[in-house]
XYZ file of N, CA, C and O in Angstrom:
428
model
N -18.962 20.539 -9.997
C -18.843 18.569 -9.467
C -20.194 17.805 -10.055
O -21.477 18.571 -9.895
N -20.380 16.622 -11.030
C -20.951 16.223 -11.641
C -21.218 15.167 -10.936
O -20.997 14.977 -9.656
N -22.741 14.555 -11.411
C -22.956 13.547 -10.646
C -22.392 12.276 -10.203
O -22.947 12.149 -8.777
N -21.991 11.891 -10.754
C -21.240 10.792 -10.463
C -20.172 10.953 -9.301
O -20.013 10.502 -8.665
N -19.126 11.888 -9.732
C -18.167 13.099 -8.494
C -19.287 12.563 -7.063
O -18.854 12.654 -6.271
N -20.622 13.535 -7.071
C -21.655 13.772 -5.661
C -21.806 12.380 -5.517
O -21.846 12.403 -4.218
N -21.992 11.154 -6.333
C -22.446 9.810 -5.340
C -21.370 9.438 -4.953
O -21.475 8.682 -4.024
N -20.173 9.522 -5.567
C -18.820 8.878 -4.667
C -18.776 9.806 -3.694
O -18.126 9.130 -2.476
N -18.483 10.825 -3.847
C -18.490 11.612 -2.399
C -19.787 11.057 -0.925
O -18.853 10.995 0.235
N -20.565 10.903 -1.591
C -21.704 10.664 -0.685
C -21.466 9.409 -0.044
O -21.303 9.222 1.419
N -20.431 8.422 -0.904
C -20.137 7.553 -0.662
C -19.484 6.975 0.687
O -18.950 6.404 1.530
N -18.087 7.859 0.251
C -16.943 8.087 0.784
C -17.819 8.418 2.073
O -16.858 8.324 3.028
N -18.114 9.442 2.422
C -18.886 10.018 3.894
C -19.236 8.926 4.332
O -19.288 9.117 5.795
N -19.853 7.816 3.879
C -20.166 6.907 4.975
C -22.005 6.486 5.077
O -21.538 6.210 6.238
N -22.174 7.385 3.865
C -23.831 7.239 4.530
C -24.859 6.259 3.635
O -23.731 5.417 2.737
N -25.354 5.927 4.263
C -26.141 4.502 3.910
C -26.940 4.545 2.756
O -26.814 6.012 2.448
N -27.440 3.343 2.252
C -28.132 3.827 0.519
C -29.586 4.910 0.838
O -29.479 5.067 -0.275
N -30.309 4.583 1.720
C -31.091 5.604 2.046
C -30.904 6.853 2.166
O -31.364 7.709 1.524
N -30.062 7.021 3.167
C -29.392 8.350 3.086
C -28.206 9.130 1.697
O -28.838 10.409 1.350
N -28.165 8.216 1.116
C -27.552 8.853 -0.574
C -28.885 8.838 -1.208
O -28.757 10.073 -2.276
N -29.989 8.123 -1.024
C -31.288 8.482 -2.278
C -31.691 9.946 -1.903
O -32.093 10.429 -2.804
N -31.919 10.154 -0.297
C -32.742 11.381 -0.270
C -31.800 12.439 -0.241
O -32.259 13.410 -0.723
N -30.090 12.503 -0.073
C -29.834 13.292 -0.663
C -29.328 13.733 -2.460
O -30.201 14.726 -2.698
N -29.183 12.585 -2.975
C -30.088 12.629 -4.388
C -31.267 13.323 -5.216
O -30.969 14.005 -6.059
N -32.685 12.656 -4.110
C -33.763 13.449 -4.356
C -33.425 15.040 -4.382
O -33.864 15.788 -4.874
N -32.635 15.331 -3.078
C -32.706 16.734 -2.699
C -32.199 17.474 -4.134
O -32.136 18.337 -3.974
N -30.947 16.829 -4.701
C -30.219 17.164 -5.813
C -30.879 17.190 -6.737
O -30.252 17.367 -7.925
N -32.203 17.062 -7.046
C -33.090 16.865 -8.240
C -32.568 15.590 -9.542
O -32.378 15.688 -10.276
N -31.732 14.879 -8.615
C -31.906 13.315 -9.657
C -32.859 12.599 -10.351
O -34.138 12.953 -9.387
N -32.911 11.883 -11.061
C -34.454 11.263 -11.310
C -34.212 9.658 -11.182
O -32.996 9.903 -10.050
N -35.551 9.322 -10.745
C -35.427 7.589 -10.801
C -34.041 6.954 -11.621
O -33.437 6.169 -10.768
N -34.294 7.381 -12.353
C -33.592 6.229 -13.543
C -31.802 6.462 -13.241
O -30.984 5.990 -13.017
N -31.389 7.798 -13.076
C -30.301 8.021 -12.392
C -29.621 7.801 -10.851
O -28.440 7.653 -11.129
N -30.738 7.895 -10.323
C -30.260 7.436 -9.060
C -29.849 5.955 -8.642
O -28.738 5.420 -8.253
N -30.535 5.296 -9.504
C -30.622 3.961 -10.246
C -28.696 3.658 -10.340
O -27.827 2.741 -9.937
N -28.939 4.249 -11.549
C -27.722 3.944 -12.139
C -26.069 4.665 -11.461
O -25.333 4.066 -11.257
N -26.237 5.361 -10.495
C -25.181 6.686 -10.407
C -24.608 5.945 -8.553
O -23.653 5.922 -8.499
N -26.365 5.078 -8.567
C -25.971 4.011 -7.274
C -24.498 3.186 -7.370
O -23.817 3.206 -6.724
N -25.247 2.493 -8.406
C -24.825 1.171 -9.047
C -22.978 1.718 -9.341
O -22.251 1.348 -9.153
N -23.020 2.489 -9.797
C -21.713 3.383 -10.808
C -20.751 3.821 -9.159
O -19.505 3.279 -9.397
N -21.060 4.484 -8.439
C -20.948 4.996 -7.325
C -19.879 3.808 -6.457
O -18.870 3.786 -5.794
N -21.298 2.911 -6.700
C -20.420 1.516 -5.639
C -18.988 0.852 -6.061
O -18.245 0.807 -5.636
N -19.052 0.660 -7.385
C -18.109 0.114 -8.441
C -17.302 0.833 -7.926
O -15.840 0.589 -7.984
N -16.896 2.088 -8.108
C -15.923 2.868 -8.620
C -14.985 2.725 -6.795
O -14.250 3.318 -6.817
N -16.533 3.507 -6.090
C -15.427 3.325 -4.662
C -14.989 1.909 -4.161
O -14.039 2.207 -3.438
N -15.674 1.078 -4.048
C -15.074 -0.282 -4.377
C -13.464 -0.571 -5.270
O -12.578 -0.638 -4.215
N -13.228 -0.312 -6.394
C -12.341 0.058 -7.065
C -11.132 0.553 -5.358
O -10.132 0.170 -5.994
N -11.954 1.819 -6.207
C -10.927 3.234 -5.482
C -10.133 1.987 -3.932
O -8.605 2.526 -3.536
N -10.543 1.901 -2.720
C -10.588 1.311 -1.873
C -9.732 -0.030 -1.887
O -8.769 -0.417 -1.270
N -9.626 -0.363 -2.781
C -9.092 -2.393 -2.983
C -7.752 -1.727 -3.780
O -6.989 -2.457 -3.631
N -7.698 -0.786 -4.343
C -6.500 -0.054 -5.024
C -5.517 0.566 -4.225
O -4.425 0.155 -3.920
N -6.458 1.113 -3.032
C -5.390 1.728 -1.963
C -4.898 0.894 -0.772
O -3.898 0.911 -0.450
N -6.050 -0.545 -1.056
C -5.099 -1.360 -0.101
C -4.009 -2.258 -0.953
O -3.254 -2.624 -0.014
N -3.683 -2.217 -2.032
C -2.943 -3.381 -2.531
C -1.797 -2.196 -2.563
O -0.078 -2.976 -2.277
N -1.661 -0.454 -2.672
C -0.104 -0.145 -2.363
C 0.247 -0.331 -1.425
O 1.432 -0.069 -0.933
N -0.533 -0.823 0.065
C 0.052 -0.114 1.524
C 0.597 -1.619 2.093
O -0.449 -2.849 2.428
N 1.442 -2.679 1.396
C 2.228 -3.790 0.908
C 2.581 -3.875 2.777
O 3.134 -2.804 3.734
N 3.023 -5.087 3.556
C 3.607 -5.128 4.403
C 5.247 -5.006 4.159
O 5.402 -5.124 3.152
N 5.860 -5.144 4.534
C 7.299 -4.980 5.209
C 7.629 -6.008 4.330
O 7.336 -6.665 4.315
N 8.248 -6.055 3.082
C 9.172 -7.082 2.290
C 10.173 -7.521 2.464
O 10.720 -6.810 3.575
N 10.192 -8.935 2.570
C 11.342 -10.083 2.643
C 12.836 -9.122 2.584
O 13.495 -9.265 3.503
N 13.207 -8.213 1.717
C 14.352 -7.774 1.282
C 14.646 -6.531 2.122
O 15.914 -6.801 3.013
N 13.635 -5.939 2.823
C 13.680 -4.990 3.823
C 14.371 -5.814 5.106
O 15.366 -5.542 5.805
N 13.819 -6.610 5.635
C 13.760 -7.446 6.828
C 15.203 -8.025 6.687
O 16.366 -8.726 7.510
N 15.325 -8.334 5.385
C 16.957 -9.593 5.298
C 18.146 -8.546 5.384
O 18.773 -8.338 6.453
N 17.884 -6.810 4.902
C 18.511 -6.380 4.858
C 19.064 -5.680 6.548
O 20.517 -5.200 6.860
N 18.284 -5.740 7.246
C 18.045 -5.294 8.320
C 18.734 -6.137 9.123
O 19.685 -5.761 9.926
N 18.079 -7.506 9.456
C 19.291 -8.562 9.850
C 20.768 -8.454 9.407
O 21.224 -8.912 10.362
N 20.932 -8.444 8.291
C 22.185 -8.376 7.556
C 23.275 -6.915 8.255
O 24.354 -7.125 8.358
N 22.131 -6.102 8.835
C 22.834 -4.929 9.185
C 23.420 -4.907 10.607
O 24.363 -4.713 11.012
N 22.670 -5.689 11.256
C 22.710 -6.249 12.985
C 24.201 -7.120 12.738
O 24.477 -6.937 13.578
N 23.680 -8.504 12.058
C 24.717 -9.212 11.726
C 26.457 -8.476 11.708
O 27.365 -9.247 12.279
N 26.851 -7.897 10.733
C 27.342 -6.798 10.507
C 28.062 -5.887 11.225
O 29.139 -5.974 11.416
N 27.048 -5.451 12.133
C 27.128 -4.512 13.386
C 28.054 -5.624 14.561
O 29.230 -4.844 15.081
N 27.829 -6.696 14.384
C 28.194 -7.741 15.394
C 29.403 -8.408 14.763
O 30.708 -8.036 15.841
N 29.734 -8.080 13.753
C 31.169 -8.726 12.735
C 32.159 -7.371 13.351
O 33.403 -8.073 13.675
N 31.813 -6.698 13.265
C 32.532 -5.307 13.436
C 33.238 -4.866 14.822
O 34.108 -4.470 14.981
N 31.970 -5.315 15.678
C 32.260 -5.703 17.591
C 33.640 -6.185 17.008
O 34.346 -6.582 18.213
N 33.210 -7.817 16.433
C 33.900 -8.801 16.681
C 35.587 -8.552 16.037
O 36.932 -8.618 16.490
N 35.693 -7.882 15.288
C 36.703 -6.924 14.566
C 37.611 -6.243 15.575
O 38.999 -6.585 15.578
N 37.151 -5.587 16.614
C 37.495 -4.338 17.272
C 38.143 -5.273 18.571
O 39.326 -4.947 19.647
N 37.223 -6.304 18.607
C 38.375 -7.032 19.814
C 39.233 -7.744 19.534
O 39.404 -8.943 20.274
N 39.385 -8.174 18.029
C 40.659 -9.020 17.584
C 40.274 -10.046 16.931
O 41.374 -11.055 16.661
N 39.242 -10.488 17.029
C 38.740 -11.202 15.961
C 39.084 -11.084 14.864
O 37.914 -10.777 13.815
N 39.993 -10.190 13.962
C 40.196 -9.607 12.727
C 39.667 -10.526 11.616
O 38.864 -10.165 10.628
N 40.439 -11.908 11.351
C 40.149 -12.607 10.181
C 38.454 -13.541 9.844
O 38.321 -12.961 8.882
N 38.543 -13.655 10.883
C 37.070 -13.897 10.947
C 35.735 -13.255 10.839
O 34.866 -13.276 10.009
N 35.874 -11.828 11.158
C 34.990 -10.956 11.300
C 35.015 -10.109 9.816
O 34.494 -9.605 9.106
N 36.068 -9.856 9.410
C 36.364 -9.330 7.949
C 35.640 -10.172 6.863
O 35.243 -10.128 5.641
N 36.492 -11.350 7.109
C 35.693 -12.658 6.245
C 34.416 -12.613 6.186
O 33.412 -12.765 4.684
N 33.713 -13.127 7.369
C 32.131 -12.553 7.857
C 31.254 -11.536 6.992
O 30.552 -11.429 6.087
N 31.877 -9.958 7.207
C 31.660 -8.641 6.604
C 31.906 -8.652 4.939
O 30.596 -8.753 4.466
N 32.712 -9.407 4.676
C 32.656 -9.779 3.128
C 31.814 -10.687 2.552
O 30.666 -10.490 1.493
N 31.420 -11.906 3.332
C 30.563 -12.924 2.386
C 29.263 -12.227 2.823
O 28.133 -12.214 1.748
N 28.808 -11.590 4.260
C 27.321 -10.949 4.231
C 27.193 -9.510 3.604
O 26.469 -9.512 2.718
N 27.619 -9.216 3.172
C 27.893 -7.766 2.059
C 27.806 -8.416 1.089
O 26.979 -7.489 -0.080
N 28.208 -9.124 0.510
C 28.084 -9.751 -0.857
C 26.840 -10.548 -1.279
O 26.092 -10.228 -1.900
N 26.759 -10.976 0.343
C 25.272 -11.553 -0.005
C 24.291 -10.203 -0.809
O 23.331 -10.395 -0.968
N 24.459 -9.488 0.335
C 23.080 -8.457 0.481
C 23.487 -7.089 -0.900
O 22.337 -6.821 -1.395
N 24.048 -7.252 -1.580
C 24.606 -6.760 -2.923
C 23.801 -7.234 -3.914
O 23.058 -6.966 -4.445
N 24.003 -8.496 -3.803
C 23.277 -9.545 -4.657
C 21.838 -9.319 -4.782
O 21.370 -9.537 -5.706
N 21.276 -9.608 -3.285
C 19.721 -9.559 -3.174
C 19.782 -8.236 -3.388
O 18.255 -8.115 -3.830
N 20.078 -7.462 -3.418
C 20.140 -5.538 -3.279
C 19.712 -5.799 -4.523
O 18.826 -5.090 -5.920
N 20.711 -6.058 -6.007
C 20.521 -5.575 -7.337
C 19.865 -6.950 -8.346
O 19.473 -5.903 -9.050
N 19.563 -7.407 -7.597
C 18.703 -8.700 -9.012
C 17.405 -8.434 -8.894
O 16.314 -8.560 -7.719
N 16.662 -8.050 -9.859
C 15.384 -7.554 -10.145
C 14.464 -8.738 -10.775
O 14.679 -9.180 -11.498
N 13.784 -9.450 -9.944
C 12.581 -10.707 -10.151
C 11.551 -10.321 -10.426
O 10.833 -9.284 -10.883
């Protein structure tokens, strides 16, 4: 493990700055190396945290729209079985047309 990876792993363990410096001194880092690797490890560790948070997006509106469309289509299908055939089939056609165009359109 190189020095930069070592300092990043110390940062990831949640150690304070003083504890990281003690570990670096124990592993025979120079004083100038300690300052450099502390700064670099902070930058890299913070960038990794920010990148991980960006990938965890909340539920997208398309997903909720699809869920609502599925629930409405279930209600319309139940309506079809209870005798409202024309209203249910027309509603299903319109609803699934909207879902189809919303799904394949890439913005």
